[in-house]
Amino acid sequence: MIQAILVFNNHGKPRLVRFYQRFPEEIQQQIVRETFHLVLKRDDNICNFLEGGSLIGGSDYKLIYRHYATLYFVFCVDSSESELGILDLIQVFVETLDKCFENVCELDLIFHMDKVHYILQEVVMGGMVLETNMNEIVAQIEAQNRLEKSESPQL
Amino acid sequence: MALKMVKGSIDRMFDKNLQDLVRGIRNHKEDEAKYISQCIDEIKQELKQDNIAVKANAVCKLTYLQMLGYDISWAAFNIIEVMSASKFTFKRIGYLAASQCFHEGTDVIMLTTNQIRKDLSSPSQYDTGVALTGLSCFVTPDLARDLANDIMTLMSHTKPYIRKKAVLIMYKVFLKYPESLRPAFPRLKEKLEDPDPGVQSAAVNVICELARRNPKNYLSLAPLFFKLMTSSTNNWVLIKIIKLFGALTPLEPRLGKKLIEPLTNLIHSTSAMSLLYECVNTVIAVLISLSSGMPNHSASIQLCVQKLRILIEDSDQNLKYLGLLAMSKILRTHPKSVQAHKDLVLQCLDDKDESIRLRALDLLYGMVSKKNLVEIVKKLMSHVDKAEGTTYRDELLTKIIDICSQCNYQHITNFQWYISVLVELTRLEGTRHGHLIAAQMLDVAIRVKAIRKFAVSQMSALLDSAHLVASSTQRNGICEVLYAAAWICGEFSEHLQEPHQTLEAMLRPKVTTLPGHIQAVYVQNVVKLYASILQQKEQAAEPEAAQEVTQLMVDRLPQFVQSADLEVQERASCILQLVKHIQKLQAKDVPVAEEVSALFAGELNPVAPKAQKKVPVPEGLDLDAWINEPPSDSESEDEKPKAIFHDEEQRQAKQRQPEADEEELARRREARKQEQANNPFYIKSSPSPQKRYQDVPGVEHIPVVQIDLSVPLKVPGMPMSDQYVKLEEERRHRQRLERDKKRKKKKDKDKKGKPRRHGSLHTESDDDLAPAQQVDIVTEEMPENALPSDEDDKDPNDPYRALDIDLDKPLADSEKLPVQKHRNAETSKSPEKEDVPVVEKKVKKPKKKDKKHREKEREKKEKGKEARVEKEGEDLDFWLSTTPLPAAAPAPEEPGVNAVITAPKEEDEEPQREEQGDEEDDEDNERDPEKKSSKHKKKKHKKEKEERSKDKKKSKKKKPPGDEAAEPVENGALDEEPLPVRAHVQLLPPGREFLH
């Protein structure tokens, strides 16, 4: 199970916060902050796993993250997930973002948080991996965008 | 109306949308909070409007603010309004907001039930999808109960997009509403063989999650998963299944035997590191579960270790990390095969990545033996010197102590060496673990009697150089060792070479700067020391020297009497009076030494930390029972209500027992103390108070290494435990030579002609190593009749416990899922009646094919039930006992409708429904399954195929007409596409161009 998916930038500003377990808002912010401090002090050339899941869940949980340019993508998962698999999943997610936004950059995430959520919903649902095939994910997202377009009034 | 519409759209033009909000926040960096509260006021206005588009826009902005940490639960009702919008655009905004902020405590959530049900049955698959996604985040027990049946129906939806979502969400439903597990499980199991790889993967995902928590209930699925494992090409599915097998093997060793071969094949063939890694992990789990029973698994272990070595040597830090992680699992059962790679692990200690160093440290813990302990610790000590950052250094320190003290110091052959290591560790700057070192010193000195003399000499040196240890404030943590040093010197003062010098060291004015609890120990042990000096002097008939010592005490003790620490003050003033009294006696030439040392007679025995807890409660003793009559409430509480509700009051008082007031608690404590005093099982102080210090055995025989104590301890940074490395080597060398000599003699005696086979490859095993000293490690005392172990009760709040449900038992009628009920009660009867058959039809639909068959079955059903349960067990046994498949796994099947038809022959367990139908034949065949089964299978499959096509027709008929018109061929077309296998090896490097 995935417990939380956090995206924040190099300064710790949250860009996407998705918890699959209920935490009050202030705790959520605290977790984001602490996670940020944990990953910030790690060089880029060291491993992408972090134990010490005192933040969420306890010892069964790991933080698995990737750092892309200005953004950190952090998944908090328990031991039922494969570490390397989750790393790949982050890659799939980011590549999907790249396809949907055409050369995604941090600004896309800032201004279209809702869309990022919709994309994530096609990858992970309720903390479980829903789809890993990028073509399938993109196809579903595009179909929903078309549906949305057909609904919007022609001004 | 039209005017309203126009007005609405004009409003919208002036409203901020999400982008405007974000931009605004970015432009108001200084007064962000103020700006946002202004925006929230605007949003509140927008939410009051009727226009749904305005509302949706407002909710969307709220979702953004939620991410920034603002509580938006006040808008829950508006969110529900937006969720129920007819347009998908708005609906999904509503569901997104709900998924971010709804939870079990949200009270309006119960209003959503009907809306969600409506969306679930919507003709548009995306309405359904969005509802499922949202629900997966905020499902409550009530929602789960009310919607379980609807979701179960969706598991057979024509669109795989809906099916996979419905399958996944079932896990959440099970968690919230465990009763749904049994009725829904058969269908979930069916989905394991769904033609769509996505649905299949979802089903595997859910069952793996379930099985991970309660593995024993899912053992009967092993054959099915085995088939999937050998046929699937989807790495995600494979990883999940292989992980699941890792959880199942401990329960069924035979399963492990069967798994080894296909897993080994996968390890050899796969190019995906993630899959390889999980295979290795599961093979390890298998090997652990088999640990003793199976011979010839050294090949598998070798393979694993060899693959892991490749991972550890990889330049990718992630692989290195995981390799070490897996290695530590092998270590637990097969330490020998890991120890061969000690070089590699030691190398990882130099890695720049701290996580990897910590992993390597963990490994080292298991790799030490008597032979290599000294060497490994030496290596670690050199890292302690090099380490930057106190956290890692502290970690190293604790690891050194852990490694040395593990299993009752079983790897330590030379305790002098260990004491030296501990003393060396006290020179660490800024460590927080002074108390750890102190605890070790105390433990070793108390339990290893033979080492006391050496320990005392070291500790007195430490006390002498206490100014080094305690000088700078930042070394606060380390002064804890002085606690141990003072105690050891005091308690075992008879071993001191220069007691007088140590006494003076302990009475230095500087000592008063130490923390209070350490000073207290100083004061107490100064007296012990004093007592033994007195005795010495009196025996040597030097009354003047004795008086001198007393004078020293009288001079120096007042500095402690002035201490701000109560404990120190109390002890010091007591002792000062005592010493003054002694001084008077000494002036009269009365011999006092005997009496003074009687104060500290007897030996302190180590008591196991758990001893107190393990004292059994004697029979017939109820610790919570009242010893005296419980005090009546009238004393403390107001009397009025008591007069009226007298009886009730008393009863309550009894129930409230645990929270009795302070007075009662004190009384009870007192009573318990009394009890303990009379209890023969309660540990009291040493049983033999007459025992004297002199009778410490065997001190003389210890070959003590000469340490020149006149030379003050070396300056920090100069390791001194190194000398033992050399000494140890020499000693071992000597031993080996002696042994060889003996052997030679024996050989010569034996016979000259017969060359001994093993003579040349003699290896030094751990057992051959004689320890440097004859050490007797005193075990910790435990009470008589100690209970064997304190079992940890399982956490009653564990949410997964409720899902520990036997899934093989046939379904009882009472277990059916509650069917859709409308809130308005008067119509509730009729739809229910209509719906029940639908459910039944669904569950049993495969049997519908021929009516006769079904009737016959119904007759048999009752009888069959029991037989079936048994049979499934037998099937698993049969499957497990058959030999594994030949090396070549069956060629990957086309995932598609055909998948079922080409099922491998060894597959014995068919979905339950088959067994019901063909039970009779099966039983006939049981004697000779091989011959008939193939024919039998063909028949079955044909039947099944027909059934399936029929299913399709039926489900199509059932579908709302709109949906069918929209995408009529979807169902057939989707099946052909196998999920492309993604290679997990080439993880694209992070920081690619696309993020700027």
Short mmCIF file of C-alpha atoms in Angstrom, two decimals, chain A residues 1-3 7 13-26 28-29 32 42-51 60-62 65-71 73 78-92 94-95 97-98 102-115 117-119 121-137 139-153 155, chain B residues 12 18-20 22-23 26 29 32 60 63-64 66-73 86-90 92-96 99-104 124-127 129-130 132-134 136-137 161 164-169 171-172 175 196 198 201-202 205-206 209 212-213 234 236 239-240 243 273-275 277-278 281 316-319 321-322 325 351-356 359 800 977-980 982-996:
data_model
loop_
_atom_site.label_atom_id
_atom_site.label_comp_id
_atom_site.label_asym_id
_atom_site.label_seq_id
_atom_site.Cartn_x
_atom_site.Cartn_y
_atom_site.Cartn_z
CA MET A 1 0.00 0.00 0.00
CA ILE A 2 1.04 3.53 -0.66
CA GLN A 3 0.41 5.73 2.31
CA VAL A 7 5.53 16.47 -4.43
CA LYS A 13 6.82 24.28 -1.12
CA PRO A 14 4.16 21.61 -1.58
CA ARG A 15 3.00 21.06 -5.14
CA LEU A 16 0.90 17.98 -4.60
CA VAL A 17 -0.13 16.42 -1.34
CA ARG A 18 -2.04 13.18 -1.44
CA PHE A 19 -2.56 11.16 1.71
CA TYR A 20 -4.33 7.82 1.64
CA GLN A 21 -4.81 7.84 5.35
CA ARG A 22 -6.51 10.57 7.28
CA PHE A 23 -4.28 13.17 8.88
CA PRO A 24 -5.47 16.58 10.03
CA GLU A 25 -4.23 19.43 7.85
CA GLU A 26 -1.63 20.70 10.27
CA GLN A 28 -0.06 16.90 6.89
CA GLN A 29 1.93 20.11 6.66
CA VAL A 32 5.58 17.50 4.34
CA ARG A 42 20.69 13.81 0.84
CA ASP A 43 22.95 14.14 -2.14
CA ASP A 44 21.66 13.22 -5.54
CA ASN A 45 24.11 10.38 -5.92
CA ILE A 46 22.99 8.35 -2.93
CA CYS A 47 20.25 5.83 -2.68
CA ASN A 48 16.60 6.81 -2.99
CA PHE A 49 15.25 4.93 -0.02
CA LEU A 50 14.83 6.31 3.42
CA GLU A 51 13.91 4.45 6.51
CA ASP A 60 7.11 -0.96 8.12
CA TYR A 61 7.15 2.20 6.05
CA LYS A 62 9.79 3.56 3.75
CA TYR A 65 11.78 9.39 -3.68
CA ARG A 66 13.19 10.82 -6.83
CA HIS A 67 14.55 14.25 -7.46
CA TYR A 68 13.86 15.85 -10.81
CA ALA A 69 15.37 19.28 -11.41
CA THR A 70 13.40 21.47 -9.03
CA LEU A 71 10.95 18.88 -7.74
CA PHE A 73 8.52 13.19 -5.78
CA ASP A 78 4.85 -0.14 3.29
CA SER A 79 6.71 -3.39 2.83
CA SER A 80 4.20 -4.89 0.43
CA GLU A 81 5.52 -2.66 -2.32
CA SER A 82 8.65 -3.40 -4.24
CA GLU A 83 11.18 -0.62 -3.78
CA LEU A 84 12.44 -0.70 -7.32
CA GLY A 85 8.90 -1.04 -8.58
CA ILE A 86 7.88 2.18 -6.85
CA LEU A 87 10.89 3.95 -8.29
CA ASP A 88 9.67 2.90 -11.69
CA LEU A 89 6.17 4.01 -10.84
CA ILE A 90 7.42 7.48 -9.99
CA GLN A 91 9.13 7.51 -13.35
CA VAL A 92 5.89 6.46 -15.05
CA VAL A 94 6.50 11.84 -14.21
CA GLU A 95 6.65 10.69 -17.79
CA LEU A 97 2.90 14.29 -16.61
CA ASP A 98 5.43 15.12 -19.27
CA GLU A 102 4.04 18.60 -23.09
CA ASN A 103 7.39 19.24 -21.46
CA VAL A 104 6.19 19.52 -17.94
CA CYS A 105 7.84 22.01 -15.64
CA GLU A 106 7.21 23.10 -12.09
CA LEU A 107 4.91 25.89 -13.26
CA ASP A 108 2.53 23.34 -14.78
CA LEU A 109 2.22 21.67 -11.41
CA ILE A 110 1.75 24.98 -9.66
CA PHE A 111 -1.07 26.22 -11.85
CA HIS A 112 -2.77 22.94 -12.63
CA MET A 113 -2.77 21.11 -9.36
CA ASP A 114 -6.22 19.73 -10.13
CA LYS A 115 -5.06 18.20 -13.39
CA HIS A 117 -4.42 15.05 -9.27
CA TYR A 118 -6.56 13.67 -12.08
CA ILE A 119 -3.47 12.17 -13.68
CA GLN A 121 -5.81 9.17 -9.93
CA GLU A 122 -5.28 7.10 -13.04
CA VAL A 123 -2.02 5.72 -11.66
CA VAL A 124 -2.77 5.17 -7.99
CA MET A 125 -6.18 4.68 -6.49
CA GLY A 126 -6.82 4.70 -2.77
CA GLY A 127 -3.20 3.83 -2.09
CA MET A 128 -3.01 0.93 -4.50
CA VAL A 129 -1.35 0.88 -7.88
CA LEU A 130 -4.07 1.07 -10.49
CA GLU A 131 -2.24 1.16 -13.79
CA THR A 132 1.39 1.08 -14.80
CA ASN A 133 1.03 1.16 -18.55
CA MET A 134 1.64 4.71 -19.64
CA ASN A 135 -0.27 4.46 -22.91
CA GLU A 136 -3.33 3.25 -21.08
CA ILE A 137 -3.05 6.04 -18.51
CA ALA A 139 -5.52 7.34 -23.20
CA GLN A 140 -7.88 7.51 -20.24
CA ILE A 141 -6.82 11.01 -19.32
CA GLU A 142 -7.26 12.25 -22.86
CA ALA A 143 -10.68 10.67 -23.09
CA GLN A 144 -11.72 12.47 -19.92
CA ASN A 145 -10.33 15.75 -21.20
CA ARG A 146 -12.35 15.32 -24.40
CA LEU A 147 -15.42 14.66 -22.32
CA GLU A 148 -14.76 17.81 -20.35
CA LYS A 149 -14.28 19.83 -23.52
CA SER A 150 -17.55 18.59 -24.97
CA GLU A 151 -19.31 19.82 -21.85
CA SER A 152 -17.91 23.30 -21.77
CA PRO A 153 -20.11 25.98 -23.31
CA LEU A 155 -18.34 30.99 -25.97
CA ARG B 12 -17.88 33.90 -13.53
CA LEU B 18 -7.57 28.51 -9.70
CA GLN B 19 -4.82 30.07 -11.80
CA ASP B 20 -5.72 33.55 -10.61
CA VAL B 22 -2.23 30.82 -7.44
CA ARG B 23 -0.91 33.90 -9.16
CA ARG B 26 2.57 34.30 -5.51
CA LYS B 29 4.46 36.85 -0.63
CA GLU B 32 0.13 35.67 2.15
CA CYS B 60 -11.48 23.78 -6.84
CA THR B 63 -8.77 22.06 -2.80
CA TYR B 64 -5.68 24.09 -3.55
CA GLN B 66 -6.24 22.48 1.51
CA MET B 67 -2.87 21.52 0.11
CA LEU B 68 -1.41 24.62 1.72
CA GLY B 69 -2.70 23.44 5.07
CA TYR B 70 -6.04 25.19 5.37
CA ASP B 71 -8.91 23.26 6.85
CA ILE B 72 -11.76 23.21 4.38
CA SER B 73 -14.09 20.85 6.15
CA SER B 86 -24.63 16.53 -13.69
CA LYS B 87 -21.59 17.59 -15.66
CA PHE B 88 -18.51 15.43 -15.41
CA THR B 89 -16.31 18.54 -15.29
CA PHE B 90 -17.84 19.67 -12.02
CA ARG B 92 -14.80 15.41 -10.68
CA ILE B 93 -13.89 18.67 -8.99
CA GLY B 94 -16.31 17.75 -6.23
CA TYR B 95 -15.01 14.22 -5.86
CA LEU B 96 -11.42 15.42 -5.81
CA SER B 99 -11.20 12.68 -1.52
CA GLN B 100 -8.81 15.24 -0.06
CA CYS B 101 -10.80 16.28 2.96
CA PHE B 102 -13.58 13.80 3.78
CA HIS B 103 -12.96 11.20 6.45
CA GLU B 104 -14.88 9.05 8.86
CA SER B 124 -20.86 7.12 -18.45
CA GLN B 125 -17.87 5.09 -17.42
CA TYR B 126 -16.03 8.19 -16.31
CA ASP B 127 -18.76 9.23 -13.91
CA GLY B 129 -14.73 5.91 -12.41
CA VAL B 130 -14.57 9.25 -10.69
CA LEU B 132 -14.97 4.91 -7.41
CA THR B 133 -11.75 6.87 -7.14
CA GLY B 134 -13.28 9.32 -4.73
CA SER B 136 -11.62 4.76 -2.36
CA CYS B 137 -10.32 7.68 -0.32
CA TYR B 161 -11.54 0.47 -16.82
CA LYS B 164 -10.16 -2.75 -12.34
CA LYS B 165 -11.27 0.19 -10.24
CA ALA B 166 -14.10 -1.84 -8.72
CA VAL B 167 -11.74 -4.69 -7.92
CA LEU B 168 -9.25 -2.39 -6.22
CA ILE B 169 -11.80 -0.57 -4.15
CA TYR B 171 -10.04 -3.97 -0.58
CA LYS B 172 -11.14 -0.76 1.09
CA LEU B 175 -11.41 -3.23 5.55
CA ASP B 196 -7.73 -7.73 -19.16
CA GLY B 198 -5.10 -4.39 -15.75
CA SER B 201 -3.21 -7.01 -11.84
CA ALA B 202 -5.74 -5.23 -9.63
CA ASN B 205 -2.97 -6.58 -5.84
CA VAL B 206 -6.04 -6.90 -3.62
CA GLU B 209 -2.81 -7.17 0.35
CA ARG B 212 -0.20 -10.43 3.59
CA ARG B 213 -2.20 -9.81 6.74
CA ASN B 234 3.63 -8.54 -16.44
CA TRP B 236 4.13 -5.83 -11.69
CA ILE B 239 6.47 -9.00 -8.29
CA LYS B 240 3.26 -8.97 -6.30
CA LYS B 243 6.11 -11.22 -2.70
CA MET B 273 16.34 -5.88 -11.54
CA SER B 274 13.19 -5.31 -9.53
CA LEU B 275 11.90 -8.75 -10.41
CA TYR B 277 15.47 -8.75 -6.45
CA GLU B 278 12.04 -9.94 -5.36
CA ASN B 281 14.00 -12.28 -1.57
CA ASP B 316 23.66 2.21 -8.57
CA GLN B 317 23.30 3.08 -4.93
CA ASN B 318 19.75 1.77 -4.85
CA LEU B 319 20.80 -1.70 -5.91
CA TYR B 321 21.30 -0.73 -0.66
CA LEU B 322 18.77 -3.42 -1.50
CA LEU B 325 19.21 -5.45 2.86
CA ASP B 351 30.66 4.34 1.12
CA LYS B 352 29.73 7.98 0.93
CA ASP B 353 26.07 7.12 1.41
CA GLU B 354 25.10 6.93 5.04
CA SER B 355 22.14 4.62 4.47
CA ILE B 356 24.47 2.12 2.89
CA ARG B 359 23.06 -1.31 6.29
CA TYR B 800 -6.67 -6.41 9.57
CA GLU B 977 -3.59 -6.41 -26.07
CA PRO B 978 -1.05 -7.86 -23.72
CA LEU B 979 0.51 -5.39 -21.38
CA PRO B 980 3.94 -4.54 -22.67
CA ARG B 982 8.58 -2.66 -19.10
CA ALA B 983 12.17 -3.33 -18.47
CA HIS B 984 12.95 -2.36 -14.94
CA VAL B 985 16.65 -2.31 -15.44
CA GLN B 986 17.06 0.90 -17.27
CA LEU B 987 15.73 3.26 -14.76
CA LEU B 988 15.91 6.48 -16.62
CA PRO B 989 18.30 8.82 -14.93
CA PRO B 990 16.55 11.41 -12.88
CA GLY B 991 16.76 15.02 -13.87
CA ARG B 992 15.99 14.47 -17.48
CA GLU B 993 15.42 17.39 -19.70
CA PHE B 994 11.70 17.57 -19.36
CA LEU B 995 11.63 19.29 -16.02
CA HIS B 996 13.07 22.72 -16.21
#
